[in-house]
């Protein structure tokens, strides 16, 4: 059974006044296996953030189902939703979303504190992670005292410390320079090798080329996907840019044999 | 290139006033409260100043006290408004740093930004002063009239606006806004553009020398408390009162600043406590803005204290007014005649005759001989009086008292009813003593070296009321066997005090004739007036006191005090409300982002509510605890001040304080609920 299953998900935004409706997602279907590293790409306004918010249970789908470990997100009671999010999902945001009032250590502890974890246990979990993310000597600093890359690594640390089933990242490299981006992406690849499932929205081909699979979203639906197979990052980079060219030139959204194109490199 | 460069500055200078105006409107959520706070401050200050410059203070008797109260109030108001507006402003400039940084990057130079800030300050100043004074002019008069009517003051006071009230208000707030403008300039001037862009994120720096601040706070607060609790009712009382307030305000500020930061730091180190969901956010959030937090703690505490003390004073004064006046004026008419010249029979006949004429009843009438001597007293020794104007001669154990020498014959006649027909017998070395203050309690009195055994100390006299707390103006009545004994005492007193004309002193003794009336008020007043008028033409008349008239004078003065009290209470209450409300709004906007993040990370609405309640409860409970302590200490001071005004009913004072505290707690609880709701609404916007 897949870790995450997305079935026929639709999302329609309705303006508060008037009948203006925006169809942000239109029948999205895909699934993510345990231990996968999936990147989602697409043009601006194609519905990536909308999709991620639905997966994160921050927003509700208009119709369709999202199953995490076989559990339907829409069946979780609103009261338990927060706890569910805390215990099963980890988030990394483009603008880091660290609290200025807390030191990096306390920012990282935040979800554990909310879950009522014992202090010793929090420390035990933090130490190896902080060393791996190379922020162990920055823990007492406050967000405004460290660089963007360091902030993002702290945010990754916060996402990982709850040992979530899946990490959801929305343009995690969006606010970083290329050096910090490269470092973060290597980190993602590394934790993925250690078994962590990652789902990442990105605009950057560079970022996507580290992933094991790339989903292309267009006009609110999965339009195309690429599997890595045994390709190197460089080969992936080339494939993604080719695919993007096709996605962008093919304005009518009809791309022949999108399944076969994507799967040819597999197995 | 060249002409473009030349043209640009001109255009920039032109758009700056507009830029400032737009900036204020765009930042309305934080700017309007600042403006509102400014308007309200001006309003309050102007109302104070207007009243201070009004005739109500000048035309009433004993007005010096009321004037001192008002002046203290205004100084305190200034002391509190300045930092209050300063902190409000510093919050504002923090929020605006980002926008200003953007302007800087887009090409506005520092001088342009300074000009923009200046324009903003000028707009704010003009609007605040105009609206505040306008509101003050309308409402002060309205309030004044309303309260005159409410307390049915007989005084015919017109409320006039004095130009100096306008000028003082305008000048004071010019200074306030100039200080704020200077602070903004410094803030922006020393910042780099990159810092400006990321402004509004940095937490507040911990005050240095926390321990020293805390110790100084405790010492100063302790000194203030000591002064309030221990200082004696004497001529220094008003200076002490003012000093005590000053010390308590400064001490509260130091202690609450260092204390709150210190406690928060300790809580943060206490891992088991700190890493609990609601404590975690609360403690870190409060540490993040510890100075602002402490300032609001202090402000809320001081204002709560002012509200409770003012209300308590006003209420107890209102309820105890009649008792006070009864104590001050036990008789309606007092007539002082020279003993050697008076025709008592004629005076009594005239009183009867006038009583019939005006249709009133003469209720109690006393007539007795009295010599009053000023003495210094230590325990049971009465000696020469101490010169109060020369501090050197005044030992702490010696107090000055008036000693009234009375004769046994008069005593037996007047106090016969109380003694159930029994007569007091005294020999040459015996006396009866009565104190209008604390009980005398000794079994002898050594008067200028003459020892007299005390045979009795009655609890009350027909001719003088007694109050245990009457320590300031307390006097003694010493009743001796006959004229011979008394004259010997007077001679010794004269010798000790270097008075040579003993004969004259003895001849100057008074025959006191005092009476009470019952009947219709107007008739009683007319009676007292005519009797006094008649007496003044009689042989030996030294003085007559129409106490009915004096009573109404005093009532007017207390009416004025009550009115000031009610006005102050309203003003303080409004200030307090505004401070609490504004603080919550301001922090709500500041915390919006944080709560959004916390929700994303997995904090439920219930947890958010819990956090908010904990935070607000802490912020609101601490100052109330402080206010209760301050009020308790302040009550000592109030009791002593009131004793000067012949208010001795401590029980009533405490009852009023408790009643006020309960009402205030309810009001405070209500505002707590309201602010919590507002805060929650702001931080959970979009949920
Ligand atoms: N709250 C909302 N209300 C109405 N329409 C919305 C809302 N959020 C997004 N949309 C619309 O839904 C569509 C998808 O938006 P979404 O934010 O998911 O795009 P995106 O792929 O994340 O774009 P980008 O790459 O620019 O971040 C857009 O047309 C957007 O205008
Ligand atoms: Mg997006």
PDB file of N, CA and C and ligand atoms in Angstrom, chain A residues 13-15 22-24 42-51 59 170-171 201 203, ligand 1:
ATOM      1  N   UNK A  13     -11.922  27.359  -5.665  1.00  0.00           N
ATOM      2  CA  UNK A  13     -11.981  28.528  -4.786  1.00  0.00           C
ATOM      3  C   UNK A  13     -13.159  29.368  -5.188  1.00  0.00           C
ATOM      4  N   UNK A  14     -13.993  29.705  -4.215  1.00  0.00           N
ATOM      5  CA  UNK A  14     -15.120  30.587  -4.501  1.00  0.00           C
ATOM      6  C   UNK A  14     -14.875  31.916  -3.812  1.00  0.00           C
ATOM      7  N   UNK A  15     -15.012  32.964  -4.585  1.00  0.00           N
ATOM      8  CA  UNK A  15     -14.858  34.285  -3.979  1.00  0.00           C
ATOM      9  C   UNK A  15     -15.987  34.495  -2.988  1.00  0.00           C
ATOM     10  N   UNK A  22     -12.629  29.861  -9.038  1.00  0.00           N
ATOM     11  CA  UNK A  22     -11.342  29.504  -9.628  1.00  0.00           C
ATOM     12  C   UNK A  22     -11.146  28.007  -9.422  1.00  0.00           C
ATOM     13  N   UNK A  23     -10.982  27.315 -10.497  1.00  0.00           N
ATOM     14  CA  UNK A  23     -10.720  25.882 -10.401  1.00  0.00           C
ATOM     15  C   UNK A  23      -9.224  25.692 -10.266  1.00  0.00           C
ATOM     16  N   UNK A  24      -8.764  25.557  -9.041  1.00  0.00           N
ATOM     17  CA  UNK A  24      -7.321  25.482  -8.812  1.00  0.00           C
ATOM     18  C   UNK A  24      -6.803  24.074  -9.084  1.00  0.00           C
ATOM     19  N   UNK A  42       5.673  22.960 -11.945  1.00  0.00           N
ATOM     20  CA  UNK A  42       4.570  23.499 -12.735  1.00  0.00           C
ATOM     21  C   UNK A  42       4.679  25.002 -12.794  1.00  0.00           C
ATOM     22  N   UNK A  43       3.953  25.548 -13.718  1.00  0.00           N
ATOM     23  CA  UNK A  43       4.000  27.000 -13.873  1.00  0.00           C
ATOM     24  C   UNK A  43       3.371  27.681 -12.666  1.00  0.00           C
ATOM     25  N   UNK A  44       3.648  28.952 -12.564  1.00  0.00           N
ATOM     26  CA  UNK A  44       3.039  29.724 -11.495  1.00  0.00           C
ATOM     27  C   UNK A  44       1.529  29.734 -11.671  1.00  0.00           C
ATOM     28  N   UNK A  45       0.817  29.468 -10.607  1.00  0.00           N
ATOM     29  CA  UNK A  45      -0.635  29.468 -10.666  1.00  0.00           C
ATOM     30  C   UNK A  45      -1.218  28.141 -11.101  1.00  0.00           C
ATOM     31  N   UNK A  46      -0.361  27.121 -11.242  1.00  0.00           N
ATOM     32  CA  UNK A  46      -0.876  25.836 -11.717  1.00  0.00           C
ATOM     33  C   UNK A  46      -1.518  25.032 -10.597  1.00  0.00           C
ATOM     34  N   UNK A  47      -1.386  25.447  -9.351  1.00  0.00           N
ATOM     35  CA  UNK A  47      -2.071  24.750  -8.263  1.00  0.00           C
ATOM     36  C   UNK A  47      -1.170  23.957  -7.343  1.00  0.00           C
ATOM     37  N   UNK A  48       0.122  24.206  -7.372  1.00  0.00           N
ATOM     38  CA  UNK A  48       1.053  23.406  -6.558  1.00  0.00           C
ATOM     39  C   UNK A  48       0.851  23.664  -5.061  1.00  0.00           C
ATOM     40  N   UNK A  49       0.805  24.950  -4.719  1.00  0.00           N
ATOM     41  CA  UNK A  49       0.635  25.275  -3.304  1.00  0.00           C
ATOM     42  C   UNK A  49      -0.714  24.790  -2.799  1.00  0.00           C
ATOM     43  N   UNK A  50      -1.717  24.925  -3.648  1.00  0.00           N
ATOM     44  CA  UNK A  50      -3.050  24.439  -3.284  1.00  0.00           C
ATOM     45  C   UNK A  50      -2.998  22.951  -2.966  1.00  0.00           C
ATOM     46  N   UNK A  51      -2.351  22.212  -3.822  1.00  0.00           N
ATOM     47  CA  UNK A  51      -2.242  20.770  -3.623  1.00  0.00           C
ATOM     48  C   UNK A  51      -1.522  20.454  -2.310  1.00  0.00           C
ATOM     49  N   UNK A  59      -5.879  22.792   4.272  1.00  0.00           N
ATOM     50  CA  UNK A  59      -7.008  23.196   3.443  1.00  0.00           C
ATOM     51  C   UNK A  59      -7.772  21.922   3.082  1.00  0.00           C
ATOM     52  N   UNK A 170       7.372  23.351   0.477  1.00  0.00           N
ATOM     53  CA  UNK A 170       6.886  24.234  -0.589  1.00  0.00           C
ATOM     54  C   UNK A 170       7.991  25.215  -0.968  1.00  0.00           C
ATOM     55  N   UNK A 171       8.604  24.976  -2.100  1.00  0.00           N
ATOM     56  CA  UNK A 171       9.711  25.822  -2.565  1.00  0.00           C
ATOM     57  C   UNK A 171      10.716  26.117  -1.475  1.00  0.00           C
ATOM     58  N   UNK A 201       7.602  20.830  -3.549  1.00  0.00           N
ATOM     59  CA  UNK A 201       7.182  21.686  -4.656  1.00  0.00           C
ATOM     60  C   UNK A 201       8.354  22.598  -4.999  1.00  0.00           C
ATOM     61  N   UNK A 203      10.245  25.311  -8.228  1.00  0.00           N
ATOM     62  CA  UNK A 203      10.332  25.906  -9.549  1.00  0.00           C
ATOM     63  C   UNK A 203      11.670  25.608 -10.200  1.00  0.00           C
TER      64      UNK A 203
HETATM   65  N1  LIG C   1      -7.308  31.476  -1.375  1.00  0.00           N
HETATM   66  C1  LIG C   1      -7.537  31.522  -2.707  1.00  0.00           C
HETATM   67  N2  LIG C   1      -8.695  32.020  -3.167  1.00  0.00           N
HETATM   68  C2  LIG C   1      -8.951  32.079  -4.499  1.00  0.00           C
HETATM   69  N3  LIG C   1      -8.124  31.632  -5.422  1.00  0.00           N
HETATM   70  C3  LIG C   1      -6.943  31.116  -5.033  1.00  0.00           C
HETATM   71  C4  LIG C   1      -6.591  31.048  -3.655  1.00  0.00           C
HETATM   72  N4  LIG C   1      -5.348  30.491  -3.547  1.00  0.00           N
HETATM   73  C5  LIG C   1      -4.953  30.247  -4.803  1.00  0.00           C
HETATM   74  N5  LIG C   1      -5.908  30.614  -5.679  1.00  0.00           N
HETATM   75  C6  LIG C   1      -5.848  30.442  -7.133  1.00  0.00           C
HETATM   76  O1  LIG C   1      -5.650  29.072  -7.413  1.00  0.00           O
HETATM   77  C7  LIG C   1      -4.723  28.901  -8.431  1.00  0.00           C
HETATM   78  C8  LIG C   1      -3.587  28.041  -7.960  1.00  0.00           C
HETATM   79  O2  LIG C   1      -2.846  28.760  -6.989  1.00  0.00           O
HETATM   80  P1  LIG C   1      -1.535  28.151  -6.284  1.00  0.00           P
HETATM   81  O3  LIG C   1      -1.148  29.105  -5.177  1.00  0.00           O
HETATM   82  O4  LIG C   1      -1.816  26.764  -5.872  1.00  0.00           O
HETATM   83  O5  LIG C   1      -0.470  28.207  -7.453  1.00  0.00           O
HETATM   84  P2  LIG C   1       1.074  27.761  -7.406  1.00  0.00           P
HETATM   85  O6  LIG C   1       1.196  26.674  -8.370  1.00  0.00           O
HETATM   86  O7  LIG C   1       1.493  27.511  -6.034  1.00  0.00           O
HETATM   87  O8  LIG C   1       1.773  29.053  -7.993  1.00  0.00           O
HETATM   88  P3  LIG C   1       3.238  29.621  -7.620  1.00  0.00           P
HETATM   89  O9  LIG C   1       4.190  28.770  -8.322  1.00  0.00           O
HETATM   90  O10 LIG C   1       3.198  30.999  -8.151  1.00  0.00           O
HETATM   91  O11 LIG C   1       3.372  29.584  -6.130  1.00  0.00           O
HETATM   92  C9  LIG C   1      -4.289  30.279  -8.876  1.00  0.00           C
HETATM   93  O12 LIG C   1      -5.024  30.635 -10.005  1.00  0.00           O
HETATM   94  C10 LIG C   1      -4.652  31.157  -7.733  1.00  0.00           C
HETATM   95  O13 LIG C   1      -5.006  32.452  -8.190  1.00  0.00           O
END
